[in-house]
XYZ file of C-alpha atoms in Angstrom:
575
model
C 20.621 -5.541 21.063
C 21.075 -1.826 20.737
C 18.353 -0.207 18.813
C 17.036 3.396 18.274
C 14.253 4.191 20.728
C 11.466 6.882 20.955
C 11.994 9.735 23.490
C 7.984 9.199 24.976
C 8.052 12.728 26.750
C 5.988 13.907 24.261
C 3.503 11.350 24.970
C 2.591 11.475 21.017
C 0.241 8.344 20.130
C 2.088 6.558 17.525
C 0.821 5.298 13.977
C 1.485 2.435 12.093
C 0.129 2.178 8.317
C 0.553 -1.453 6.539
C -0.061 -1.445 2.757
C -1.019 -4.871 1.271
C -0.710 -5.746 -2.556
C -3.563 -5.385 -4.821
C -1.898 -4.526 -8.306
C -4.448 -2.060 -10.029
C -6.861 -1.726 -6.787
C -3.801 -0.086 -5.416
C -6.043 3.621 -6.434
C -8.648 2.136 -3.385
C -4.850 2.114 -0.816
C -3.898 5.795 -2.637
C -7.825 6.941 -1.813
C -8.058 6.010 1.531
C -4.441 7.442 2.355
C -5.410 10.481 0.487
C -8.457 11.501 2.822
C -6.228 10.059 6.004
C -3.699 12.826 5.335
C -5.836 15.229 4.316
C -7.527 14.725 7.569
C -4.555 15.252 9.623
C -3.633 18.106 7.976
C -7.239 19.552 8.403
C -6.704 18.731 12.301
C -3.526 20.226 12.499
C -4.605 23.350 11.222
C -6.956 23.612 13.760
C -4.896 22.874 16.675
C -2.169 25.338 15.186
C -4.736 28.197 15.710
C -5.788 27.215 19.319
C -2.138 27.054 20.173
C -1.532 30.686 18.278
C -4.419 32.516 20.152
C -4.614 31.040 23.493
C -7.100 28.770 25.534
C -8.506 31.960 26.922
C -8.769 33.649 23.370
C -12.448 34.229 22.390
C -11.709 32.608 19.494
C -10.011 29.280 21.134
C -12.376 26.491 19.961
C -12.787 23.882 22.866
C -14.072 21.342 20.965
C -10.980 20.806 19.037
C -8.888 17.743 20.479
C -5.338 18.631 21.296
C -3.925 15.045 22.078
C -0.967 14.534 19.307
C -0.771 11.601 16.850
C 2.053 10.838 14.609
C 3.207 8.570 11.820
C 6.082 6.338 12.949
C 6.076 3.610 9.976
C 4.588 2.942 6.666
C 5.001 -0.313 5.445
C 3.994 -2.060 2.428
C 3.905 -4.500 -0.568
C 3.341 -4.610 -4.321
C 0.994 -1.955 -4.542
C 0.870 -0.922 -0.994
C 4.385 -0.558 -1.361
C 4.391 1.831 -4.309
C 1.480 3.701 -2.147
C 3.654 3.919 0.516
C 6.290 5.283 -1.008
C 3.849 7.904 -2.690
C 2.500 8.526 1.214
C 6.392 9.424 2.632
C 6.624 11.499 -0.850
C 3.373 13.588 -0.366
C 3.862 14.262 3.273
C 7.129 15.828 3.144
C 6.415 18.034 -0.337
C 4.789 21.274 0.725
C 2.784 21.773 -2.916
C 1.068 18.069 -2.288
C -2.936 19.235 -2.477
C -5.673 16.767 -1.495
C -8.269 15.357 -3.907
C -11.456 17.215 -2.780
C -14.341 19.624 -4.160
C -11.290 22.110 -4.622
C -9.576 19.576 -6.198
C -11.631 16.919 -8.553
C -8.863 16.617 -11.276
C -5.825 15.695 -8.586
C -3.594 17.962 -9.702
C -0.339 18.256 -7.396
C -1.464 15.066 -5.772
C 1.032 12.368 -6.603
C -1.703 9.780 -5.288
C -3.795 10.455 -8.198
C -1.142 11.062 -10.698
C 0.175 7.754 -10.124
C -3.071 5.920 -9.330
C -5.883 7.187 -11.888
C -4.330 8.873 -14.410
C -1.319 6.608 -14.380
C 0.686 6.938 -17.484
C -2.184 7.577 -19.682
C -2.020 11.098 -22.608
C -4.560 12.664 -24.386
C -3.598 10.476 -27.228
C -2.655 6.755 -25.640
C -4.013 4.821 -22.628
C -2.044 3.394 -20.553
C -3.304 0.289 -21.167
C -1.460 0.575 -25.004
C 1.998 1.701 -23.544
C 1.929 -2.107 -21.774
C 0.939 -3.860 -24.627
C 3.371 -1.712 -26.971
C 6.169 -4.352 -28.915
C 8.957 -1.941 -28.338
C 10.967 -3.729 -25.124
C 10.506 -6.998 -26.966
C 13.903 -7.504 -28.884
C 14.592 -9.985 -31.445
C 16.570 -12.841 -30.925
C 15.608 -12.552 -26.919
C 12.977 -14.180 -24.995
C 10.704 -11.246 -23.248
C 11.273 -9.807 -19.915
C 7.605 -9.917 -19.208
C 4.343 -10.258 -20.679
C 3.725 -6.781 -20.383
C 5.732 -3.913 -21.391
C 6.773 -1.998 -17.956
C 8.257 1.261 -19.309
C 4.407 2.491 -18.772
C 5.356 1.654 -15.123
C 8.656 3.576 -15.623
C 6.587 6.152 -16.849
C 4.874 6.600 -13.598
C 7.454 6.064 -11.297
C 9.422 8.561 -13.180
C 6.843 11.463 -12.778
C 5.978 11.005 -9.347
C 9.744 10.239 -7.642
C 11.710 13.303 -8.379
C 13.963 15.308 -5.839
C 12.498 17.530 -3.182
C 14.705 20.487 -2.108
C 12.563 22.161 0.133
C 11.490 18.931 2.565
C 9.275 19.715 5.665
C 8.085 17.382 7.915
C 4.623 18.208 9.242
C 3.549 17.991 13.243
C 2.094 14.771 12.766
C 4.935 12.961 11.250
C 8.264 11.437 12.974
C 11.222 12.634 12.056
C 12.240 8.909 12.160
C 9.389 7.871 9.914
C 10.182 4.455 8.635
C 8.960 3.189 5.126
C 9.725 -0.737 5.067
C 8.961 -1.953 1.361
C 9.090 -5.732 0.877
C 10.699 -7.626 -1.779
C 11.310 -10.976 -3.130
C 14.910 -11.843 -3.757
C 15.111 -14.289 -6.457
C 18.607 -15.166 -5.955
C 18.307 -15.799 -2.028
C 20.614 -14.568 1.015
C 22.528 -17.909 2.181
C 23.014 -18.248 5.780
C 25.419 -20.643 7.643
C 24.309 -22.060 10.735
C 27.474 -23.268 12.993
C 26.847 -26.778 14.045
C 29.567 -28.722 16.146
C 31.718 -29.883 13.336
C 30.312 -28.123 10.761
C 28.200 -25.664 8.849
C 24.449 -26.075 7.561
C 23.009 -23.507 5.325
C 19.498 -22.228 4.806
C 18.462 -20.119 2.159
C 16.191 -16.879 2.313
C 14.165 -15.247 -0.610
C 12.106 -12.683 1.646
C 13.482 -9.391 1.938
C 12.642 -6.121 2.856
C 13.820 -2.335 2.026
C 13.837 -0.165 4.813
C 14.320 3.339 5.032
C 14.557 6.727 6.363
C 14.880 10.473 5.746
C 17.468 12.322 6.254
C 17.011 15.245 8.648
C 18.888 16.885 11.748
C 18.372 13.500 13.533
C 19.781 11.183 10.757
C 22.542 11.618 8.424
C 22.121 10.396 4.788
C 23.592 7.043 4.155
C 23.961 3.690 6.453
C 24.237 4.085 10.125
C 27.275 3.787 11.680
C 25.550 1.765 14.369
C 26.287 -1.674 12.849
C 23.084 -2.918 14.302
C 20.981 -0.540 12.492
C 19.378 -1.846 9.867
C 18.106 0.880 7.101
C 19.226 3.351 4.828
C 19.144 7.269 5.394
C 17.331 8.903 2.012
C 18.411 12.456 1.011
C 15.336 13.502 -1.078
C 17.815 16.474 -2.520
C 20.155 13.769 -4.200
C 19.145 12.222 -6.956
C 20.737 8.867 -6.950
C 19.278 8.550 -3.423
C 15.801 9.647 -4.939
C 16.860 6.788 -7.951
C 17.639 3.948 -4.873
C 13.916 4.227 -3.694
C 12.335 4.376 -7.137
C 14.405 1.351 -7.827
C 13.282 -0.634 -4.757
C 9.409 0.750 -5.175
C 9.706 -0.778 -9.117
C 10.881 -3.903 -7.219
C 8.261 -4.619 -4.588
C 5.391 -3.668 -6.968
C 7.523 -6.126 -10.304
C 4.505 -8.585 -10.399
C 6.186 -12.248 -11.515
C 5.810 -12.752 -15.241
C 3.215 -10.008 -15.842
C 5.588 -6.889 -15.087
C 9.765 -7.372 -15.425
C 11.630 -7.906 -12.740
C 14.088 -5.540 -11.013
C 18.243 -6.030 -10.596
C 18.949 -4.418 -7.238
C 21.962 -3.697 -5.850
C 22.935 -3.371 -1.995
C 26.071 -2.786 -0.253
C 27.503 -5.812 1.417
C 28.214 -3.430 4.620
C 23.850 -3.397 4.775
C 23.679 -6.655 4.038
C 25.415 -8.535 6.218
C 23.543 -6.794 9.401
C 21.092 -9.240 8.316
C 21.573 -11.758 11.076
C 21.755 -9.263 14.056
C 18.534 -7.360 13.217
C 16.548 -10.720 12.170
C 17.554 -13.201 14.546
C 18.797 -10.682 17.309
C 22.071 -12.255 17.464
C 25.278 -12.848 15.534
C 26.911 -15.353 16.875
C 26.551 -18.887 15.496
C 25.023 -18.000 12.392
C 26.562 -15.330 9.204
C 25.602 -13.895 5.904
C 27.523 -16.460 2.855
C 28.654 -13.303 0.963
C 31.364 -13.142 -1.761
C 33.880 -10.936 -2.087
C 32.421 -8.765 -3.959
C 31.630 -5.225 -2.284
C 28.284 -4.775 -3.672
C 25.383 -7.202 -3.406
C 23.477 -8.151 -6.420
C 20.066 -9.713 -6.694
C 16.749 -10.027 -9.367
C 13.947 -8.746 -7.339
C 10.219 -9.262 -8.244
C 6.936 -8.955 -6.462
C 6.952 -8.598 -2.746
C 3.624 -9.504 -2.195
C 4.635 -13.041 -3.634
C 5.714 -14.136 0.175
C 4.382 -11.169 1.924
C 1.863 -9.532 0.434
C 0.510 -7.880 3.981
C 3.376 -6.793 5.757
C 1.875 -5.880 9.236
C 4.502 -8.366 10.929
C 7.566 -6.123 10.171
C 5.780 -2.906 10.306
C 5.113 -3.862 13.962
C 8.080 -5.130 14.406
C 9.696 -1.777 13.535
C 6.912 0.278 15.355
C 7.734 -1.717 19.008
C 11.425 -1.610 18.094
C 11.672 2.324 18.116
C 8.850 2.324 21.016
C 9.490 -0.551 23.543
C 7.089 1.444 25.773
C 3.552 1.887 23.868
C 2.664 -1.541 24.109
C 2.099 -1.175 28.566
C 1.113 2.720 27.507
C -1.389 1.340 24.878
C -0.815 4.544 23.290
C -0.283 3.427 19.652
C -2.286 1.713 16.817
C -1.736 0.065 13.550
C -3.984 0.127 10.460
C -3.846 -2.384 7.360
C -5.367 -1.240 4.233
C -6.650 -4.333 2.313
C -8.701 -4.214 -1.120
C -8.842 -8.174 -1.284
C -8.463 -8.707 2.412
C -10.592 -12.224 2.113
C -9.205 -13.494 -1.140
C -8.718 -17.118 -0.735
C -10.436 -17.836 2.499
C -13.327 -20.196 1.390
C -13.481 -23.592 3.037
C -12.902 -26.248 -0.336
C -13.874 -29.362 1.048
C -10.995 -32.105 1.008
C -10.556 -33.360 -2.815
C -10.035 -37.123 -2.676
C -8.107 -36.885 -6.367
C -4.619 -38.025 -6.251
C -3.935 -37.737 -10.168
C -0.383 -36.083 -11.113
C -2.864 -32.844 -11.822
C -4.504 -32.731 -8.870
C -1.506 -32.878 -6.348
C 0.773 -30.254 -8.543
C -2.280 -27.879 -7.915
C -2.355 -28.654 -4.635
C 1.490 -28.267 -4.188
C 1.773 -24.906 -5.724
C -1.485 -23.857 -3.193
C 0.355 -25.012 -0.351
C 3.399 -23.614 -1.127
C 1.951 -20.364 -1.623
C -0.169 -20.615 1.441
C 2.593 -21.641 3.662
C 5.117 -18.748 2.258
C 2.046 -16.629 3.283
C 2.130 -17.475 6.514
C 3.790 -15.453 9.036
C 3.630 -17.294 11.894
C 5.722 -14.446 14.186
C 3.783 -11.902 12.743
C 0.754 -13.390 13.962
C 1.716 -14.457 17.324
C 2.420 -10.844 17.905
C -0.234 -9.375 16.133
C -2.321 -11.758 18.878
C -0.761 -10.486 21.435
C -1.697 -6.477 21.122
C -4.627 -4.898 23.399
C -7.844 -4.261 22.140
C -8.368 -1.001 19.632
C -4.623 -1.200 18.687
C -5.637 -3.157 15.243
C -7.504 -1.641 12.678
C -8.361 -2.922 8.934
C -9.997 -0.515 6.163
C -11.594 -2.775 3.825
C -13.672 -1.880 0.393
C -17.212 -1.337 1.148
C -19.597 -0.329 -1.586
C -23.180 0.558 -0.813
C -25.980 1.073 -3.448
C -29.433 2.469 -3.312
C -32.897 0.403 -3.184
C -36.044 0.479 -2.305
C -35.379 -0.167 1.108
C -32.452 1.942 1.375
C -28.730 1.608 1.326
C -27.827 -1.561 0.725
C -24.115 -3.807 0.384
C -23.107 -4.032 -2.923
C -21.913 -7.568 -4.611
C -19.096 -6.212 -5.945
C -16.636 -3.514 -3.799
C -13.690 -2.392 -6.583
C -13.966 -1.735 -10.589
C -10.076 -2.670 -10.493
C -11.009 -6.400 -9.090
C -11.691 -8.519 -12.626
C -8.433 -10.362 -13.529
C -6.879 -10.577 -10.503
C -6.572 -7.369 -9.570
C -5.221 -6.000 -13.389
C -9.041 -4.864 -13.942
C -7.862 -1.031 -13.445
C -5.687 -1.255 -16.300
C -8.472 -1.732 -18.449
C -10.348 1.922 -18.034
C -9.330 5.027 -15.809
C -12.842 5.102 -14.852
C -11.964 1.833 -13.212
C -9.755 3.566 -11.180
C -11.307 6.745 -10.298
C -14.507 4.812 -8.876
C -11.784 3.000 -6.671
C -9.871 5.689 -5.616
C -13.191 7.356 -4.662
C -14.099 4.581 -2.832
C -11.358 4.511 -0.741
C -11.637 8.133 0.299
C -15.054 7.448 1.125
C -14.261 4.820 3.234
C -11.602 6.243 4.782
C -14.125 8.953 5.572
C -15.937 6.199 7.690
C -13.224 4.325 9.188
C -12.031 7.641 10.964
C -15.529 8.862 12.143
C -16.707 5.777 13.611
C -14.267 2.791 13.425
C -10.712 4.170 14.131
C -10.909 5.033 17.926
C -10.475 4.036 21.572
C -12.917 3.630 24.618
C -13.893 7.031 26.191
C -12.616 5.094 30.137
C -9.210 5.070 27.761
C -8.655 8.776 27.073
C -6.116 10.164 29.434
C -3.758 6.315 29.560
C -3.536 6.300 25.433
C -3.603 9.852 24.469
C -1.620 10.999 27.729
C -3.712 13.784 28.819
C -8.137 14.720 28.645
C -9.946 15.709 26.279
C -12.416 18.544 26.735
C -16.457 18.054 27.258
C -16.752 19.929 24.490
C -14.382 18.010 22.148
C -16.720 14.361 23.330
C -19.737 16.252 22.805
C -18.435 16.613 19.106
C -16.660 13.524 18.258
C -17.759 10.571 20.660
C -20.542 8.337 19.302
C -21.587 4.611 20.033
C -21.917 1.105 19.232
C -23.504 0.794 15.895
C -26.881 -0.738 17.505
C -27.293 1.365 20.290
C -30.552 3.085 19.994
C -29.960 5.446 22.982
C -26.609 6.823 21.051
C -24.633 6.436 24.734
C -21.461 8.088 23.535
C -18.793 5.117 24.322
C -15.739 5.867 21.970
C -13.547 8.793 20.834
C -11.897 8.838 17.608
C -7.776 9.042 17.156
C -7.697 10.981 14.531
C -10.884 13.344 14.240
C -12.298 14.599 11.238
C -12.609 18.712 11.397
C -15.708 17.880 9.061
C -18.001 16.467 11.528
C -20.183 18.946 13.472
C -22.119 15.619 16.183
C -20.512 12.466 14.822
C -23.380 10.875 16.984
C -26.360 12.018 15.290
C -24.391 12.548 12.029
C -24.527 16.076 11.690
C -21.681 17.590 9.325
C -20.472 20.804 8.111
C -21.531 20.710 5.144
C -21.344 25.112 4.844
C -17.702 24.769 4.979
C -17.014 21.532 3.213
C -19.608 21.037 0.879
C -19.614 17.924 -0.611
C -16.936 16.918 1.097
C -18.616 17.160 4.413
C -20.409 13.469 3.719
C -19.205 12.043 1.021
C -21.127 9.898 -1.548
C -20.384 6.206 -2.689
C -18.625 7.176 -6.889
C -20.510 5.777 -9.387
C -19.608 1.902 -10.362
C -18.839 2.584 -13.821
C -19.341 -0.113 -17.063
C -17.064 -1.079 -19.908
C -17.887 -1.626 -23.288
C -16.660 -4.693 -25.029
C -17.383 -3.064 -28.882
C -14.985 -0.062 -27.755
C -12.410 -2.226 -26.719
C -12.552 -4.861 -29.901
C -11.695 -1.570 -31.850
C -9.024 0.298 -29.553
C -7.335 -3.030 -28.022
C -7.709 -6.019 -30.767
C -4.899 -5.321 -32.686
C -2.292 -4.488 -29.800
C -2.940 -7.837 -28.216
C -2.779 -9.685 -31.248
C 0.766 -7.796 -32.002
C 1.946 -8.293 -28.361
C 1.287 -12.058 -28.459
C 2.580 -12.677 -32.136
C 5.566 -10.734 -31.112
C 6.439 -12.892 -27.682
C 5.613 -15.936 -29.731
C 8.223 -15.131 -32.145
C 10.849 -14.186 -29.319
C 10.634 -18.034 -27.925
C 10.037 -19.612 -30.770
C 12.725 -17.868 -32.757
C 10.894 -18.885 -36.275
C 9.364 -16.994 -38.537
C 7.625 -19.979 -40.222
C 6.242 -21.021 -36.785
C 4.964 -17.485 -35.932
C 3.462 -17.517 -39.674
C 1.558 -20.191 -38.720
C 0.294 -19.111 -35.280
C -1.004 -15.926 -37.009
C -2.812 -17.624 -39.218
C -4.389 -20.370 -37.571
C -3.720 -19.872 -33.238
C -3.850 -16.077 -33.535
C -7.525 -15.161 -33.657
C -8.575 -17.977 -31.384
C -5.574 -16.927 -28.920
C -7.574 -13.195 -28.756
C -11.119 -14.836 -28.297
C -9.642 -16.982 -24.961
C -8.376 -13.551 -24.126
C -11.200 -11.335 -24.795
C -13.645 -14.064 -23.027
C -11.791 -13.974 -19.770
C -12.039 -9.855 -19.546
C -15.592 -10.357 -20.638
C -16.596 -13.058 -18.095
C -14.624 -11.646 -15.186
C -16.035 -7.816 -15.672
C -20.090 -9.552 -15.731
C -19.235 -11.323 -12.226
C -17.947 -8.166 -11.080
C -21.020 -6.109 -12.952
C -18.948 -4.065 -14.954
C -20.809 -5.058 -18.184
């Protein structure tokens, strides 16, 4: 199968950055990219002087690393989708700024915009625009439990059209983003047998795409056995195609509406090439139709980590880097062990017990990506990374691990929506995490320099940057980090420039912030009440029937409500 490849000349150690869903805890994903590209931009500055003046310049500094790195695919779900689409926006807009001591309030940084401040004014939270009546119609059953045109809101502010697109050193020009969805009407395909034709349905899906730039041409490839589309950021129904599928992947079942999406048939029927790497004996069941039309929600619902296909995509364009070594890919993960406890077998067979059991197997087993892991499996050592929430606090014996990481975890993950303090304390978080995971997680083996990086680094740069295993009291300097932070001055005895950083030099764990349940009786009480009357009345279509639910079901209705925010933000000590 014919496929674009890398040219490796350049010897450039690849990147690959998977996104998992998290819904709210999404500002933790935005935080931790934030300070990742902030990083390389830092680095890149650097080695852009060195290069200007000259290794013999008296002003050449030596202990800056001058192997290249570069970001070959973002991919991501739910809310690691809608941060990766943020990621491809920000690092192609020359006016993106960072979040930093220069920049507390995040302005010009779509991450925050999106993330923290969301769609919230000086005179309505964001958390009223969701529960606001207005998209609930009479006479029609509700589109979702919430109101999403908050999430139009957002999507709305931060997608717009970019005339002036650059792409930075450490960036490919064929930088995939690969957003998953969930098709809800499936994509039949017919499997020849010897007399006749079986069909098997598929509801996972992905968007993949480019932008467009001397090497690709806006649109779909001519190459039939291409499968993506080419994004002109200067055209704004091309800008409108990725808001679209970003509003899909992130359309949380029930909770947020879904999304129609629409896809040529031309894209569409590649399907069977590019997933099964062959087109003979099996075919897309399309109609006639020239367009393909589908209801899209979540794609975190079947895969909610997409590492599979963003390495899938990563070996595709680079069949080399796996014998080279000289790539590695990263998962960011709020809730990376959600789900993982060991229930002991339940003996009940009751009609209950086994639909519970059904739907968890179900979901489990859609979960499971069995060639994703295989291949995951087979990659060398230091090629897989995770960045993980980690929240320290002080006490009397020091710095100690926190019980609970995010503000945005309570209710499944919606917990953000309830404060923006919620999500600043995340968002934090994640840059100071992110600060870690580059300094002393996100490296290779010293003996490893020249075969993954393709050339030395100097004494001077290890002297700066190399540090040890965690419990090495002698500090033997064993690794070398891949991307490394200008901020450090010794990552090995932790010294960092804290004269030209400030603050931002070591960063500190953000405050874990607390709600107040009196505040939010007064703000909130009333909207929910409305908001559930309201969808009451749209499936019951009575007015007698919703009299009586407001008088007798509504106040008990907010109580269940209110006492599952209140007992979720105590486990998570938000109270």
């Amino acid at each position: 199968m014919q496929k674009f490849t890398q040219n490796m000349s350049s010897e450039k150690f690849k990147i690959c950055i998977t996104m998992a869903g998290a819904v709210s805890a999404g500002a933790y994903t935005a935080g931790v990219i934030d300070y990742l590209l902030e990083s390389l931009h830092l680095w890149e500055k650097a080695k852009k002087h060195n290069k200007i003046v000259g290794e013999n310049h008296v002003e050449y500094d030596h202990s800056i690393p001058m192997h290249d790195v570069e970001l070959e695919v973002l991919s991501g779900a739910s809310a690691g989708g809608i941060t990766g689409t943020l990621t491809v926006l920000s690092l192609l807009n020359k006016e993106h700024k960072f979040v930093n001591r220069d920049n507390p309030t995040g302005e010009d940084n779509v991450f925050y915009q999106s993330w923290v401040k969301m769609a919230d004014t000086d005179t309505e939270k964001s958390l009223l625009k969701l529960l606001n009546v207005d998209d609930l119609k009479d006479g029609e059953y509700p589109e979702s439990l919430l109101n999403s045109d908050a999430i139009d809101i957002i999507a709305d502010k931060a997608l717009q059209t970019n005339d002036n697109v650059a792409f930075p050193k450490y960036v490919s020009k064929s930088l995939d983003l690969v957003l998953t969805t969930t098709n809800l009407r499936g994509l039949n395909f017919n499997i020849d047998f010897k007399d006749s034709e079986s069909v098997i349905t598929n509801h996972g899906g992905f968007f993949r795409y480019k932008i467009s730039n001397e090497a690709f041409k806006p649109g779909i490839p001519t190459d039939e056995e291409s499968l993506y589309f080419v994004l002109d950021l200067e055209n704004s129904t091309h800008v409108n195609y990725l808001k679209e599928a970003t509003l899909s992947t992130s359309a949380f079942p029930i909770g947020l509406k879904s999304r129609e999406i629409t896809i040529a048939q031309e894209y569409v029927a590649r399907y069977p090439k590019y997933l099964f790497d062959r087109s003979e004996g099996i075919r897309v069941d399309l109609q006639k139709d020239d367009m393909y039309t589908f209801n899209s929600v979540d794609g975190g619902l079947i895969n909610n980590e997409p590492f599979g296909i963003g390495m899938k995509v990563l070996l595709e364009k680079n069949p080399a880097i796996k014998e080279k070594d000289n790539y590695a890919i990263i998962m960011v993960d709020p809730f990376p062990n959600q789900d993982n406890s060991e229930d002991a077998y339940d003996s009940k067979r009751d009609i209950i017990s086994i639909a519970k059991g059904m739907f968890k197997a179900l979901r489990n087993q859609v979960m499971f990506n069995q060639d994703g892991i295989f291949e995951a499996l087979s990659l060398s050592n230091r090629t897989k990374f995770l960045v993980e929430p980690k929240r320290k606090q002080h006490s009397a014996t020091g710095l100690v691990r926190s019980k609970s990481d995010l503000a945005s975890a309570p209710l499944s993950g919606f917990g953000g929506f309830l404060d923006e303090s919620f999500r600043e304390h995340d968002f934090q978080l994640g840059r100071k995490n992110c600060q870690s995971f580059l300094r002393y997680y996100f490296a290779i083996e010293n003996r490893n320099i020249v075969k993954r990086f393709g050339k030395q680094v100097t004494a001077a740069s290890q002297d700066r940057f190399c540090y040890g295993n965690k419990d090495d009291l002698n500090k033997v300097p064993k690794y070398f980090p891949i991307i490394p932070d200008m901020r450090v001055l010794r990552a090995i005895e932790r010294k960092y420039d804290t004269n030209t950083y400030g603050i931002d030099a070591e960063l500190a764990y953000p405050k874990y912030p607390t709600f107040d349940m009196e505040t939010f009786d007064q703000t909130y009480k009333k909207p929910i009440q409305k908001r559930i009357r309201k969808i009451v009345q749209s499936f019951t279509k009575n007015r007698f029937y919703t009299f009586v639910f407001r008088l007798f079901v509504q106040r008990k209705t907010y109580r269940i409500v209110r006492n599952t925010i209140k007992d979720s933000l105590e486990e998570n000590e938000l109270l």
